[in-house]
Amino acid sequence: MDLAVAAGETLAIVGESGCGKTMTALALMRLLPEGAEVAAGTVRLDGQDILALPERAVEDLRGSRIAMVFQEPMTALNPVMTVGAQIAEAVARHRGLGGRPAWAEAVEALRLVRMPDPAARARAYPHELSGGMRQRAVIAMALVNRPRVILADEPTTALDVTIQAQILALIGTLQAELGSAVVLITHDLGVVAETADRVIVMYAGRKVEEAAVTGLFDAPLHPYTQGLMAAVPRGRGGARLADIPGTVPPLSALPPGCAFAPRCPLAGPRCRTLRPPLTEPRPGHRVACWERGA
Amino acid sequence: MLAYTIRRLLLLVPMGAGMVVVTFGLLLLIPGDPAALMLGQEAPAEAIAALRRSLGLDDPWHLRLGRYFLALVQGDMGMSLFQSQPVATIIWGRLGATVELAVAALLLASAIGISLGVVAAMRQGSWVDTLAMLFAQLGVSMPVYWLALLLMLGFAVHLGWLPAVGRGAPMSEALWAALRGRPEMLVQSLSYLVLPAFALAMNAAAVISRLVRASMLEVLREDFVRTARAKGLRRPRVVVRHALRNALLPVLSVIGLRFGALLGGAVLTESIFAWPGLGQLTIAAISQRDLPLIQGIVLTFAIVFALVNLVVDLLYAAVDPRVRLE
């Protein structure tokens, strides 16, 4: 898995549940749960390898230069602390501000994410806020120290459709204001089309396709990407949605060749024995497929 | 919050009435005639009958219960059969010592239990964890009186560091003296308090440490702990401010309930260390069959327990904003 994102750019990572999107993001933050670790590789932030740093140095980066917006705003906030205190904590930690100025920054961050009545909401506990407001608070927490990179892990999955659109627009606006790079993790192709500059499609822990968003939607190369797009409802009614037969194999029991081969309509004998390399059949458009690659 | 507190306090009245009925009923069931006990084995039957009449023991039970209630409302728990003093006075003179011992034990148990539980959870599966849980197993299975005797033997008899029995000046007086620049009294009071408090605390400490460990392990896996780490917070702050504060919520109510067991343990501990509290008094009252005194003590224990749990409930609401006191 390799990915690069530039300042001001939005990179989307797409894939089914369980294909390793969240794990990839956590690995970037060095927050993998116990039992999981990065076997090999580097994570560079402005040229500095995060994986090689001692834990205390990584703690200095987390929440200040690289921040994460989590998937479940219901559980991602501490239930016994006010949201203001939780945001102010991040300010105090990285900018050495005292109680009052840190609190003022927290209220300012809530204003930035368009929280209605931010001064009052800062004193609220998470259970007193709606789902959309909680997600705004989570985003405010991630943005408050103006990070260079924002990892947004399915930031809208837990929200109503109308709120989803607002939150996505908000992330886009804030990105423009702050000039941060955004890595957006999602399984929703609609979200990708609206917000991303570039897209990485993941399958079973690996990158199978990478392209600019227009290139990918106009001419997807990998059979898995094509399957994903066929599975998006287009509102024309009547026709049954196409699906991809089978399920993602568990990462502990991957087939020897292409991981998608068992579900792939194009799979030949080579696909079942040899893993396809990532090739670049069109400029800026890469794919890992024996049938579609260069 | 205030309205809730008042309502809870008012609820203590019917609860207390229930306790009175239960203790009264229990004593009705106990065999033995108080009048015969008071006069001794040699007393003539007419004298016993006369005393029964004058004590009102021949009246039907509901009449006696009613009289007891009326007296209680006026703060009168009756006269002790063997010490010529009102029961209320005797209990009042002893209550301070027991409360002191129980509170000291509760604080000690919380401090030991919480720190052991947190350390064990942080180092799950390591030798620290194993050692802590071994300690907890020991603490749960070792009877109070056995531990008390061992402590006394070790620290008082062999090492001679601490006094074996008795009590120093009441803690309130000792603290007051220390505040005014005379700490000797406090040191002395503490030296008497340490062993009984420790013996009494051990069992609760063991229960609390296991609970804290389990609760911490659960909370450490919560999303908000990951959020806290993603903010770049240092590990001690993540553990204490975010994990522990949440992990202690379920532990808090258990600490309140353990207080009941603590009062029971105090009866044994006080007898062994000659601690002049209610527990010691209980044993004396039971062996003498001083029925009014037993009744008064049991009722006092019940009220103290109810009050402690009220405090725990209020504390719970103060710590967990999700609890609405309506």
PDB file of N, CA and C in Angstrom, chain A residues 207-256:
ATOM      1  N   LYS A 207      -3.918  -1.807  -2.737  1.00  0.00           N
ATOM      2  CA  LYS A 207      -4.400  -0.849  -3.727  1.00  0.00           C
ATOM      3  C   LYS A 207      -4.593  -1.589  -5.039  1.00  0.00           C
ATOM      4  N   VAL A 208      -5.769  -1.491  -5.646  1.00  0.00           N
ATOM      5  CA  VAL A 208      -5.960  -2.141  -6.939  1.00  0.00           C
ATOM      6  C   VAL A 208      -6.049  -1.124  -8.068  1.00  0.00           C
ATOM      7  N   GLU A 209      -6.401   0.124  -7.724  1.00  0.00           N
ATOM      8  CA  GLU A 209      -6.484   1.130  -8.775  1.00  0.00           C
ATOM      9  C   GLU A 209      -6.306   2.514  -8.176  1.00  0.00           C
ATOM     10  N   GLU A 210      -5.636   3.388  -8.932  1.00  0.00           N
ATOM     11  CA  GLU A 210      -5.473   4.764  -8.475  1.00  0.00           C
ATOM     12  C   GLU A 210      -5.558   5.685  -9.677  1.00  0.00           C
ATOM     13  N   ALA A 211      -6.379   6.754  -9.550  1.00  0.00           N
ATOM     14  CA  ALA A 211      -6.542   7.659 -10.683  1.00  0.00           C
ATOM     15  C   ALA A 211      -7.116   8.975 -10.213  1.00  0.00           C
ATOM     16  N   ALA A 212      -7.035   9.983 -11.085  1.00  0.00           N
ATOM     17  CA  ALA A 212      -7.753  11.221 -10.816  1.00  0.00           C
ATOM     18  C   ALA A 212      -9.233  10.901 -10.852  1.00  0.00           C
ATOM     19  N   VAL A 213     -10.038  11.695 -10.126  1.00  0.00           N
ATOM     20  CA  VAL A 213     -11.424  11.295  -9.939  1.00  0.00           C
ATOM     21  C   VAL A 213     -12.185  11.230 -11.263  1.00  0.00           C
ATOM     22  N   THR A 214     -11.899  12.174 -12.183  1.00  0.00           N
ATOM     23  CA  THR A 214     -12.605  12.143 -13.467  1.00  0.00           C
ATOM     24  C   THR A 214     -12.214  10.906 -14.275  1.00  0.00           C
ATOM     25  N   GLY A 215     -10.917  10.616 -14.303  1.00  0.00           N
ATOM     26  CA  GLY A 215     -10.431   9.458 -15.045  1.00  0.00           C
ATOM     27  C   GLY A 215     -11.061   8.175 -14.532  1.00  0.00           C
ATOM     28  N   LEU A 216     -11.203   8.081 -13.234  1.00  0.00           N
ATOM     29  CA  LEU A 216     -11.730   6.857 -12.658  1.00  0.00           C
ATOM     30  C   LEU A 216     -13.208   6.695 -12.991  1.00  0.00           C
ATOM     31  N   PHE A 217     -13.955   7.778 -12.883  1.00  0.00           N
ATOM     32  CA  PHE A 217     -15.397   7.639 -13.112  1.00  0.00           C
ATOM     33  C   PHE A 217     -15.716   7.490 -14.595  1.00  0.00           C
ATOM     34  N   ASP A 218     -14.914   8.152 -15.462  1.00  0.00           N
ATOM     35  CA  ASP A 218     -15.157   8.036 -16.899  1.00  0.00           C
ATOM     36  C   ASP A 218     -14.782   6.663 -17.419  1.00  0.00           C
ATOM     37  N   ALA A 219     -13.638   6.153 -16.957  1.00  0.00           N
ATOM     38  CA  ALA A 219     -13.173   4.890 -17.515  1.00  0.00           C
ATOM     39  C   ALA A 219     -12.492   4.037 -16.459  1.00  0.00           C
ATOM     40  N   PRO A 220     -13.246   3.412 -15.556  1.00  0.00           N
ATOM     41  CA  PRO A 220     -12.626   2.543 -14.554  1.00  0.00           C
ATOM     42  C   PRO A 220     -11.984   1.341 -15.239  1.00  0.00           C
ATOM     43  N   LEU A 221     -10.804   0.951 -14.750  1.00  0.00           N
ATOM     44  CA  LEU A 221     -10.098  -0.153 -15.393  1.00  0.00           C
ATOM     45  C   LEU A 221     -10.290  -1.465 -14.663  1.00  0.00           C
ATOM     46  N   HIS A 222     -10.134  -1.452 -13.344  1.00  0.00           N
ATOM     47  CA  HIS A 222     -10.169  -2.713 -12.593  1.00  0.00           C
ATOM     48  C   HIS A 222     -11.594  -3.266 -12.540  1.00  0.00           C
ATOM     49  N   PRO A 223     -11.734  -4.571 -12.753  1.00  0.00           N
ATOM     50  CA  PRO A 223     -13.080  -5.168 -12.713  1.00  0.00           C
ATOM     51  C   PRO A 223     -13.782  -4.915 -11.372  1.00  0.00           C
ATOM     52  N   TYR A 224     -12.999  -4.797 -10.289  1.00  0.00           N
ATOM     53  CA  TYR A 224     -13.619  -4.540  -8.990  1.00  0.00           C
ATOM     54  C   TYR A 224     -14.217  -3.125  -8.962  1.00  0.00           C
ATOM     55  N   THR A 225     -13.469  -2.143  -9.477  1.00  0.00           N
ATOM     56  CA  THR A 225     -13.976  -0.769  -9.534  1.00  0.00           C
ATOM     57  C   THR A 225     -15.238  -0.720 -10.380  1.00  0.00           C
ATOM     58  N   GLN A 226     -15.206  -1.430 -11.513  1.00  0.00           N
ATOM     59  CA  GLN A 226     -16.387  -1.450 -12.380  1.00  0.00           C
ATOM     60  C   GLN A 226     -17.581  -2.053 -11.647  1.00  0.00           C
ATOM     61  N   GLY A 227     -17.299  -3.113 -10.870  1.00  0.00           N
ATOM     62  CA  GLY A 227     -18.370  -3.740 -10.089  1.00  0.00           C
ATOM     63  C   GLY A 227     -18.948  -2.763  -9.084  1.00  0.00           C
ATOM     64  N   LEU A 228     -18.066  -2.020  -8.406  1.00  0.00           N
ATOM     65  CA  LEU A 228     -18.522  -1.035  -7.421  1.00  0.00           C
ATOM     66  C   LEU A 228     -19.438  -0.010  -8.068  1.00  0.00           C
ATOM     67  N   MET A 229     -19.029   0.463  -9.253  1.00  0.00           N
ATOM     68  CA  MET A 229     -19.813   1.519  -9.903  1.00  0.00           C
ATOM     69  C   MET A 229     -21.137   0.987 -10.397  1.00  0.00           C
ATOM     70  N   ALA A 230     -21.164  -0.254 -10.836  1.00  0.00           N
ATOM     71  CA  ALA A 230     -22.414  -0.841 -11.300  1.00  0.00           C
ATOM     72  C   ALA A 230     -23.385  -1.007 -10.136  1.00  0.00           C
ATOM     73  N   ALA A 231     -22.826  -1.069  -8.920  1.00  0.00           N
ATOM     74  CA  ALA A 231     -23.667  -1.309  -7.754  1.00  0.00           C
ATOM     75  C   ALA A 231     -24.249  -0.019  -7.179  1.00  0.00           C
ATOM     76  N   VAL A 232     -23.919   1.142  -7.805  1.00  0.00           N
ATOM     77  CA  VAL A 232     -24.470   2.409  -7.313  1.00  0.00           C
ATOM     78  C   VAL A 232     -25.821   2.651  -7.977  1.00  0.00           C
ATOM     79  N   PRO A 233     -26.872   2.894  -7.196  1.00  0.00           N
ATOM     80  CA  PRO A 233     -28.181   3.149  -7.809  1.00  0.00           C
ATOM     81  C   PRO A 233     -28.159   4.450  -8.588  1.00  0.00           C
ATOM     82  N   ARG A 234     -28.781   4.470  -9.781  1.00  0.00           N
ATOM     83  CA  ARG A 234     -28.753   5.686 -10.593  1.00  0.00           C
ATOM     84  C   ARG A 234     -30.126   6.343 -10.658  1.00  0.00           C
ATOM     85  N   GLY A 235     -31.079   5.837  -9.914  1.00  0.00           N
ATOM     86  CA  GLY A 235     -32.375   6.486  -9.839  1.00  0.00           C
ATOM     87  C   GLY A 235     -33.219   6.320 -11.086  1.00  0.00           C
ATOM     88  N   ARG A 236     -32.903   5.329 -11.909  1.00  0.00           N
ATOM     89  CA  ARG A 236     -33.728   5.146 -13.100  1.00  0.00           C
ATOM     90  C   ARG A 236     -34.819   4.104 -12.849  1.00  0.00           C
ATOM     91  N   GLY A 237     -34.771   3.452 -11.713  1.00  0.00           N
ATOM     92  CA  GLY A 237     -35.861   2.552 -11.321  1.00  0.00           C
ATOM     93  C   GLY A 237     -35.965   1.312 -12.178  1.00  0.00           C
ATOM     94  N   GLY A 238     -36.686   0.337 -11.680  1.00  0.00           N
ATOM     95  CA  GLY A 238     -36.949  -0.856 -12.486  1.00  0.00           C
ATOM     96  C   GLY A 238     -35.846  -1.875 -12.442  1.00  0.00           C
ATOM     97  N   ALA A 239     -34.707  -1.558 -13.052  1.00  0.00           N
ATOM     98  CA  ALA A 239     -33.644  -2.543 -13.172  1.00  0.00           C
ATOM     99  C   ALA A 239     -33.071  -2.893 -11.802  1.00  0.00           C
ATOM    100  N   ARG A 240     -32.780  -4.173 -11.635  1.00  0.00           N
ATOM    101  CA  ARG A 240     -32.197  -4.630 -10.374  1.00  0.00           C
ATOM    102  C   ARG A 240     -30.747  -4.177 -10.337  1.00  0.00           C
ATOM    103  N   LEU A 241     -30.281  -3.757  -9.148  1.00  0.00           N
ATOM    104  CA  LEU A 241     -28.895  -3.323  -9.010  1.00  0.00           C
ATOM    105  C   LEU A 241     -27.939  -4.478  -9.241  1.00  0.00           C
ATOM    106  N   ALA A 242     -26.852  -4.191  -9.943  1.00  0.00           N
ATOM    107  CA  ALA A 242     -25.826  -5.214 -10.116  1.00  0.00           C
ATOM    108  C   ALA A 242     -25.098  -5.399  -8.794  1.00  0.00           C
ATOM    109  N   ASP A 243     -24.683  -6.616  -8.488  1.00  0.00           N
ATOM    110  CA  ASP A 243     -23.854  -6.795  -7.294  1.00  0.00           C
ATOM    111  C   ASP A 243     -22.615  -7.596  -7.675  1.00  0.00           C
ATOM    112  N   ILE A 244     -21.634  -7.593  -6.749  1.00  0.00           N
ATOM    113  CA  ILE A 244     -20.434  -8.388  -6.977  1.00  0.00           C
ATOM    114  C   ILE A 244     -20.626  -9.672  -6.185  1.00  0.00           C
ATOM    115  N   PRO A 245     -20.670 -10.822  -6.865  1.00  0.00           N
ATOM    116  CA  PRO A 245     -20.904 -12.061  -6.123  1.00  0.00           C
ATOM    117  C   PRO A 245     -19.755 -12.339  -5.150  1.00  0.00           C
ATOM    118  N   GLY A 246     -20.087 -13.006  -4.053  1.00  0.00           N
ATOM    119  CA  GLY A 246     -19.050 -13.387  -3.096  1.00  0.00           C
ATOM    120  C   GLY A 246     -18.738 -12.275  -2.123  1.00  0.00           C
ATOM    121  N   THR A 247     -17.741 -12.510  -1.263  1.00  0.00           N
ATOM    122  CA  THR A 247     -17.352 -11.515  -0.271  1.00  0.00           C
ATOM    123  C   THR A 247     -15.836 -11.345  -0.282  1.00  0.00           C
ATOM    124  N   VAL A 248     -15.378 -10.272   0.383  1.00  0.00           N
ATOM    125  CA  VAL A 248     -13.944 -10.040   0.511  1.00  0.00           C
ATOM    126  C   VAL A 248     -13.341 -11.177   1.330  1.00  0.00           C
ATOM    127  N   PRO A 249     -12.263 -11.779   0.851  1.00  0.00           N
ATOM    128  CA  PRO A 249     -11.654 -12.854   1.634  1.00  0.00           C
ATOM    129  C   PRO A 249     -11.024 -12.288   2.905  1.00  0.00           C
ATOM    130  N   PRO A 250     -11.022 -13.072   3.996  1.00  0.00           N
ATOM    131  CA  PRO A 250     -10.347 -12.585   5.202  1.00  0.00           C
ATOM    132  C   PRO A 250      -8.863 -12.386   4.914  1.00  0.00           C
ATOM    133  N   LEU A 251      -8.280 -11.340   5.510  1.00  0.00           N
ATOM    134  CA  LEU A 251      -6.892 -10.996   5.192  1.00  0.00           C
ATOM    135  C   LEU A 251      -5.923 -12.087   5.636  1.00  0.00           C
ATOM    136  N   SER A 252      -6.423 -12.982   6.509  1.00  0.00           N
ATOM    137  CA  SER A 252      -5.538 -14.058   6.966  1.00  0.00           C
ATOM    138  C   SER A 252      -5.539 -15.220   5.981  1.00  0.00           C
ATOM    139  N   ALA A 253      -6.485 -15.225   5.044  1.00  0.00           N
ATOM    140  CA  ALA A 253      -6.568 -16.357   4.114  1.00  0.00           C
ATOM    141  C   ALA A 253      -6.706 -15.853   2.683  1.00  0.00           C
ATOM    142  N   LEU A 254      -5.743 -15.041   2.251  1.00  0.00           N
ATOM    143  CA  LEU A 254      -5.788 -14.511   0.893  1.00  0.00           C
ATOM    144  C   LEU A 254      -5.395 -15.588  -0.112  1.00  0.00           C
ATOM    145  N   PRO A 255      -6.064 -15.599  -1.280  1.00  0.00           N
ATOM    146  CA  PRO A 255      -5.655 -16.544  -2.314  1.00  0.00           C
ATOM    147  C   PRO A 255      -4.257 -16.164  -2.832  1.00  0.00           C
ATOM    148  N   PRO A 256      -3.535 -17.116  -3.442  1.00  0.00           N
ATOM    149  CA  PRO A 256      -2.158 -16.863  -3.853  1.00  0.00           C
ATOM    150  C   PRO A 256      -2.025 -15.787  -4.930  1.00  0.00           C
TER     151      PRO A 256
END
